[in-house]
Short mmCIF file of C-alpha atoms and ligand atoms in Angstrom, two decimals:
data_model
loop_
_atom_site.label_atom_id
_atom_site.label_comp_id
_atom_site.label_asym_id
_atom_site.label_seq_id
_atom_site.Cartn_x
_atom_site.Cartn_y
_atom_site.Cartn_z
CA UNK A 1 -32.36 -1.21 -4.44
CA UNK A 2 -35.43 0.60 -3.11
CA UNK A 3 -35.63 4.41 -3.24
CA UNK A 4 -34.86 6.14 0.06
CA UNK A 5 -37.85 7.76 1.78
CA UNK A 6 -38.32 8.89 5.36
CA UNK A 7 -38.59 5.75 7.50
CA UNK A 8 -41.36 6.39 10.03
CA UNK A 9 -41.24 3.06 11.80
CA UNK A 10 -37.76 1.58 12.18
CA UNK A 11 -34.05 1.83 11.35
CA UNK A 12 -34.05 -0.79 8.54
CA UNK A 13 -33.16 -0.15 4.95
CA UNK A 14 -35.64 -0.91 2.17
CA UNK A 15 -34.34 -4.40 1.43
CA UNK A 16 -34.41 -5.42 5.08
CA UNK A 17 -37.96 -4.06 5.32
CA UNK A 18 -39.08 -5.97 2.23
CA UNK A 19 -37.51 -9.23 3.49
CA UNK A 20 -39.43 -8.96 6.74
CA UNK A 21 -42.84 -8.65 5.06
CA UNK A 22 -42.73 -12.32 4.02
CA UNK A 23 -45.59 -14.10 5.81
CA UNK A 24 -43.57 -17.31 6.14
CA UNK A 25 -41.00 -16.93 8.89
CA UNK A 26 -38.78 -19.94 9.38
CA UNK A 27 -35.92 -19.26 11.76
CA UNK A 28 -33.03 -21.42 12.90
CA UNK A 29 -31.86 -19.85 16.14
CA UNK A 30 -29.79 -22.28 18.20
CA UNK A 31 -30.15 -22.01 21.99
CA UNK A 32 -28.28 -18.93 23.26
CA UNK A 33 -26.03 -18.63 26.33
CA UNK A 34 -28.99 -17.91 28.65
CA UNK A 35 -30.97 -20.92 27.42
CA UNK A 36 -30.05 -23.23 30.34
CA UNK A 37 -31.65 -20.73 32.74
CA UNK A 38 -34.58 -19.75 30.55
CA UNK A 39 -35.52 -23.30 29.56
CA UNK A 40 -37.00 -23.93 33.00
CA UNK A 41 -39.97 -21.90 31.73
CA UNK A 42 -40.80 -24.25 28.86
CA UNK A 43 -42.68 -21.67 26.74
CA UNK A 44 -39.94 -19.09 26.33
CA UNK A 45 -39.07 -17.40 23.04
CA UNK A 46 -35.59 -16.97 21.51
CA UNK A 47 -34.31 -13.46 22.29
CA UNK A 48 -32.94 -13.27 18.72
CA UNK A 49 -36.47 -13.77 17.36
CA UNK A 50 -37.83 -11.06 19.63
CA UNK A 51 -34.92 -8.81 18.60
CA UNK A 52 -35.88 -9.18 14.92
CA UNK A 53 -39.51 -8.33 15.68
CA UNK A 54 -38.48 -5.36 17.82
CA UNK A 55 -36.09 -4.13 15.10
CA UNK A 56 -39.00 -4.02 12.65
CA UNK A 57 -41.59 -2.34 14.86
CA UNK A 58 -39.43 0.25 16.68
CA UNK A 59 -36.43 2.52 16.34
CA UNK A 60 -33.38 2.52 18.63
CA UNK A 61 -34.15 4.01 22.03
CA UNK A 62 -37.92 3.50 21.81
CA UNK A 63 -39.99 1.81 24.52
CA UNK A 64 -41.29 -1.76 24.24
CA UNK A 65 -43.79 -3.26 26.69
CA UNK A 66 -44.30 -7.00 27.26
CA UNK A 67 -47.26 -7.70 29.61
CA UNK A 68 -46.52 -11.49 29.70
CA UNK A 69 -42.77 -11.36 30.07
CA UNK A 70 -41.97 -14.91 31.26
CA UNK A 71 -38.21 -15.25 31.66
CA UNK A 72 -37.58 -12.23 29.47
CA UNK A 73 -37.27 -13.26 25.80
CA UNK A 74 -38.70 -9.91 24.66
CA UNK A 75 -36.75 -7.90 27.22
CA UNK A 76 -33.43 -9.48 26.29
CA UNK A 77 -34.36 -8.92 22.61
CA UNK A 78 -34.91 -5.25 23.41
CA UNK A 79 -31.52 -5.02 25.10
CA UNK A 80 -29.85 -6.69 22.12
CA UNK A 81 -31.33 -4.00 19.87
CA UNK A 82 -30.78 -1.03 22.20
CA UNK A 83 -34.44 -0.35 22.95
CA UNK A 84 -35.95 0.45 26.35
CA UNK A 85 -38.18 -2.32 27.69
CA UNK A 86 -40.53 -3.07 30.55
CA UNK A 87 -42.14 -6.42 31.27
CA UNK A 88 -44.81 -7.69 33.64
CA UNK A 89 -44.81 -11.25 34.93
CA UNK A 90 -47.16 -12.86 37.43
CA UNK A 91 -44.92 -15.70 38.48
CA UNK A 92 -42.11 -14.75 40.87
CA UNK A 93 -40.00 -17.71 39.81
CA UNK A 94 -39.71 -16.34 36.25
CA UNK A 95 -38.95 -12.83 37.47
CA UNK A 96 -36.13 -14.24 39.60
CA UNK A 97 -34.67 -16.13 36.65
CA UNK A 98 -34.72 -12.92 34.62
CA UNK A 99 -32.93 -11.05 37.44
CA UNK A 100 -30.32 -13.83 37.56
CA UNK A 101 -29.78 -13.45 33.80
CA UNK A 102 -29.36 -9.70 34.24
CA UNK A 103 -26.72 -10.22 36.92
CA UNK A 104 -24.78 -12.97 35.11
CA UNK A 105 -24.84 -11.93 31.44
CA UNK A 106 -23.83 -8.92 29.38
CA UNK A 107 -23.99 -7.94 25.71
CA UNK A 108 -20.85 -7.86 23.59
CA UNK A 109 -21.02 -7.27 19.82
CA UNK A 110 -24.81 -7.68 19.92
CA UNK A 111 -24.54 -11.13 21.51
CA UNK A 112 -25.37 -12.13 25.04
CA UNK A 113 -22.41 -13.70 26.84
CA UNK A 114 -21.58 -14.71 30.41
CA UNK A 115 -20.19 -11.74 32.30
CA UNK A 116 -16.93 -13.55 33.14
CA UNK A 117 -16.22 -14.20 29.42
CA UNK A 118 -16.55 -10.53 28.50
CA UNK A 119 -12.92 -9.46 27.97
CA UNK A 120 -13.60 -6.29 26.00
CA UNK A 121 -14.56 -2.75 26.89
CA UNK A 122 -17.53 -2.88 24.53
CA UNK A 123 -19.77 -4.40 27.17
CA UNK A 124 -23.41 -3.40 27.55
CA UNK A 125 -25.47 -4.30 30.60
CA UNK A 126 -29.04 -5.57 30.35
CA UNK A 127 -31.10 -2.53 31.28
CA UNK A 128 -34.67 -3.69 30.70
CA UNK A 129 -36.92 -4.08 33.75
CA UNK A 130 -39.42 -6.69 34.85
CA UNK A 131 -42.16 -6.04 37.43
CA UNK A 132 -43.86 -8.88 39.27
CA UNK A 133 -47.65 -8.92 39.27
CA UNK A 134 -50.86 -9.09 37.25
CA UNK A 135 -50.47 -7.28 33.94
CA UNK A 136 -54.06 -6.04 34.10
CA UNK A 137 -53.18 -4.16 37.32
CA UNK A 138 -49.62 -3.09 36.49
CA UNK A 139 -50.47 -1.65 33.09
CA UNK A 140 -52.71 0.91 34.80
CA UNK A 141 -49.51 2.58 36.04
CA UNK A 142 -48.44 3.38 32.47
CA UNK A 143 -49.37 6.75 30.97
CA UNK A 144 -51.64 7.19 27.95
CA UNK A 145 -49.87 6.98 24.58
CA UNK A 146 -46.37 6.55 26.01
CA UNK A 147 -45.38 3.15 24.58
CA UNK A 148 -43.88 2.61 21.10
CA UNK A 149 -44.70 -1.10 20.74
CA UNK A 150 -46.39 -3.82 22.76
CA UNK A 151 -44.81 -7.15 21.84
CA UNK A 152 -45.90 -10.20 23.77
CA UNK A 153 -46.47 -13.91 23.96
CA UNK A 154 -49.51 -14.59 26.15
CA UNK A 155 -50.62 -17.97 27.50
CA UNK A 156 -52.20 -19.94 24.67
CA UNK A 157 -55.76 -20.46 25.83
CA UNK A 158 -57.28 -21.64 29.06
CA UNK A 159 -57.42 -24.41 31.65
CA UNK A 160 -53.70 -25.07 31.57
CA UNK A 161 -54.02 -26.48 35.07
CA UNK A 162 -55.97 -29.41 33.57
CA UNK A 163 -53.43 -30.36 30.94
CA UNK A 164 -50.03 -31.97 31.23
CA UNK A 165 -48.59 -28.85 29.61
CA UNK A 166 -47.88 -26.93 32.79
CA UNK A 167 -47.11 -30.00 34.88
CA UNK A 168 -44.31 -30.92 32.47
CA UNK A 169 -42.75 -27.50 32.80
CA UNK A 170 -43.45 -26.85 36.50
CA UNK A 171 -45.37 -23.79 35.37
CA UNK A 172 -47.68 -23.62 38.35
CA UNK A 173 -45.39 -24.96 41.01
CA UNK A 174 -44.11 -21.55 42.02
CA UNK A 175 -47.17 -19.48 41.13
CA UNK A 176 -48.88 -17.92 44.14
CA UNK A 177 -51.36 -16.02 41.97
CA UNK A 178 -52.66 -18.82 39.80
CA UNK A 179 -56.16 -17.46 39.52
CA UNK A 180 -54.85 -14.32 37.80
CA UNK A 181 -52.99 -16.41 35.24
CA UNK A 182 -54.73 -15.97 31.86
CA UNK A 183 -53.75 -19.58 31.12
CA UNK A 184 -55.91 -20.68 34.03
CA UNK A 185 -59.08 -18.97 32.77
CA UNK A 186 -62.02 -21.34 33.30
CA UNK A 187 -63.10 -21.33 29.63
CA UNK A 188 -62.09 -19.95 26.26
CA UNK A 189 -64.82 -17.32 26.63
CA UNK A 190 -63.24 -16.14 29.91
CA UNK A 191 -59.85 -16.15 28.25
CA UNK A 192 -61.10 -13.92 25.40
CA UNK A 193 -62.70 -11.54 27.96
CA UNK A 194 -59.36 -11.20 29.77
CA UNK A 195 -57.56 -10.66 26.48
CA UNK A 196 -60.10 -7.96 25.55
CA UNK A 197 -59.50 -6.25 28.93
CA UNK A 198 -55.79 -6.25 28.23
CA UNK A 199 -56.36 -5.11 24.63
CA UNK A 200 -58.23 -2.01 25.85
CA UNK A 201 -55.32 -1.09 28.13
CA UNK A 202 -52.81 -1.72 25.36
CA UNK A 203 -54.85 0.60 23.13
CA UNK A 204 -54.67 3.29 25.82
CA UNK A 205 -50.89 3.09 26.41
CA UNK A 206 -49.80 2.74 22.76
CA UNK A 207 -48.92 5.79 20.73
CA UNK A 208 -51.19 6.30 17.69
CA UNK A 209 -50.04 4.45 14.59
CA UNK A 210 -47.95 2.00 16.63
CA UNK A 211 -48.13 -1.79 16.74
CA UNK A 212 -49.41 -4.50 19.07
CA UNK A 213 -47.70 -7.79 18.25
CA UNK A 214 -48.97 -11.08 19.70
CA UNK A 215 -47.27 -14.45 19.32
CA UNK A 216 -49.90 -17.10 19.71
CA UNK A 217 -50.15 -20.79 18.95
CA UNK A 218 -53.30 -22.54 17.77
CA UNK A 219 -54.58 -25.43 19.88
CA UNK A 220 -56.18 -28.82 19.41
CA UNK A 221 -58.62 -29.92 22.07
CA UNK A 222 -61.31 -32.62 22.34
CA UNK A 223 -60.79 -33.65 18.73
CA UNK A 224 -61.14 -30.12 17.35
CA UNK A 225 -58.72 -27.54 15.97
CA UNK A 226 -58.98 -24.22 17.76
CA UNK A 227 -57.65 -21.36 15.62
CA UNK A 228 -56.62 -19.38 18.66
CA UNK A 229 -54.55 -16.89 16.71
CA UNK A 230 -57.54 -16.02 14.53
CA UNK A 231 -59.86 -15.74 17.53
CA UNK A 232 -57.50 -13.49 19.48
CA UNK A 233 -57.12 -11.33 16.36
CA UNK A 234 -60.93 -11.04 16.19
CA UNK A 235 -61.01 -10.10 19.89
CA UNK A 236 -58.50 -7.33 19.29
CA UNK A 237 -60.37 -6.09 16.21
CA UNK A 238 -63.43 -5.67 18.44
CA UNK A 239 -61.29 -3.62 20.83
CA UNK A 240 -60.46 -1.30 17.92
CA UNK A 241 -57.13 -2.53 16.52
CA UNK A 242 -56.72 -3.10 12.80
CA UNK A 243 -55.30 -6.48 11.85
CA UNK A 244 -52.46 -5.76 9.44
CA UNK A 245 -51.19 -9.26 8.92
CA UNK A 246 -49.95 -12.54 10.28
CA UNK A 247 -46.54 -14.14 10.05
CA UNK A 248 -46.39 -17.91 10.41
CA UNK A 249 -43.34 -18.62 12.55
CA UNK A 250 -41.43 -21.83 13.21
CA UNK A 251 -38.00 -22.22 14.76
CA UNK A 252 -36.41 -25.25 13.12
CA UNK A 253 -33.53 -25.44 15.59
CA UNK A 254 -35.77 -26.18 18.57
CA UNK A 255 -38.72 -27.85 16.84
CA UNK A 256 -39.95 -30.95 18.63
CA UNK A 257 -40.20 -34.25 16.70
CA UNK A 258 -43.57 -35.09 15.12
CA UNK A 259 -45.77 -37.22 17.37
CA UNK A 260 -47.81 -40.09 15.89
CA UNK A 261 -51.27 -38.82 16.83
CA UNK A 262 -54.11 -41.07 15.56
CA UNK A 263 -52.08 -42.53 12.67
CA UNK A 264 -54.38 -44.66 10.39
CA UNK A 265 -57.39 -43.25 12.28
CA UNK A 266 -57.95 -39.61 11.44
CA UNK A 267 -56.11 -36.39 10.77
CA UNK A 268 -54.62 -34.78 13.85
CA UNK A 269 -52.22 -31.91 13.21
CA UNK A 270 -48.75 -31.64 14.68
CA UNK A 271 -48.94 -27.91 15.28
CA UNK A 272 -45.40 -26.77 14.67
CA UNK A 273 -46.03 -23.12 13.84
CA UNK A 274 -47.07 -20.11 15.84
CA UNK A 275 -48.95 -17.06 14.59
CA UNK A 276 -47.40 -13.66 14.93
CA UNK A 277 -50.40 -11.30 14.87
CA UNK A 278 -49.63 -7.80 13.68
CA UNK A 279 -52.20 -5.29 14.95
CA UNK A 280 -52.05 -1.53 14.67
CA UNK A 281 -53.66 1.33 16.54
CA UNK A 282 -55.10 3.36 13.66
C1 SAM B 301 -45.99 -17.88 26.96
S1 SAM B 301 -45.35 -17.27 28.45
C2 SAM B 301 -44.29 -15.95 27.95
C3 SAM B 301 -42.88 -16.41 27.72
C4 SAM B 301 -41.92 -15.30 27.33
N1 SAM B 301 -42.16 -14.85 25.99
C5 SAM B 301 -40.47 -15.74 27.46
O1 SAM B 301 -39.70 -15.66 26.49
O2 SAM B 301 -40.11 -16.19 28.55
C6 SAM B 301 -46.71 -16.41 29.17
C7 SAM B 301 -46.40 -15.84 30.54
O3 SAM B 301 -47.51 -15.06 30.98
C8 SAM B 301 -47.53 -15.11 32.39
N2 SAM B 301 -48.86 -14.64 32.83
C9 SAM B 301 -50.06 -15.26 32.77
N3 SAM B 301 -51.04 -14.48 33.27
C10 SAM B 301 -50.45 -13.30 33.62
C11 SAM B 301 -50.93 -12.09 34.17
N4 SAM B 301 -52.22 -11.94 34.50
N5 SAM B 301 -50.05 -11.08 34.38
C12 SAM B 301 -48.72 -11.23 34.07
N6 SAM B 301 -48.21 -12.37 33.58
C13 SAM B 301 -49.05 -13.39 33.34
C14 SAM B 301 -47.24 -16.57 32.69
O4 SAM B 301 -46.77 -16.76 34.02
C15 SAM B 301 -46.20 -16.90 31.63
O5 SAM B 301 -44.88 -16.78 32.13
#
């Protein structure tokens, strides 16, 4: 048992804190009740994962911002943990799915359930909000040093319009503002410039000493491994953030099967992890 000291960051006890500092982070979250709606996105994150991250980097009642909110994995995670949350999302289709989730689901005993199945009085509504638009514009409406944590999952790199990735998931089909989509940046250099622009705004809105958490997958393109997590971390260090660590995350429950890339020819990785970058304003 660890000695009790004032906890400046979260509501965890010492053992829970220690457990969460492990850099290997293998989860096994099965799809939740909202999964059938959220899965239309294709790159969504389990709300339970986001809830665990939020529980570590904030206290109850604090404000979380997600500039790339998608269908609301972070926002639902914030509701599960009784934090305030605001998200920005460029694509109207994803905002509408999130609004549908808000109208059809509630929280009972820290689980999200369909509203019609909620037979108890202990029902909590989803209170987090999502605004439609470009995060680089919308974030300007947030006051200096008013946010307790920025926790987000940006597009992983550029030129998504060229790859099958978005076609498979209908990503662009509904997107009237494709040119503002970070995932459609014309090159990795452009992508890092956009991320740096966002990083400067995140620095402005975050309270001192608070955390900027980015979930980001590495990529493999034209026969070369692109350590995107590392490069985004470097971009944010140039903005002023201190890199405090990385957790290597993989959700076993929803992991896709290994694909036989270049077997007998050369090494091609099946990238089954994502980096959780932990940056701090200090
Ligand atoms: C990896 S997804 C986030 C998924 C999210 N974590 C979830 O659980 O649904 C990245 C999202 O960023 C959005 N996006 C890209 N550029 C944006 C911008 N400039 N402003 C706001 N959202 C943007 C995309 O439409 C996409 O939904």
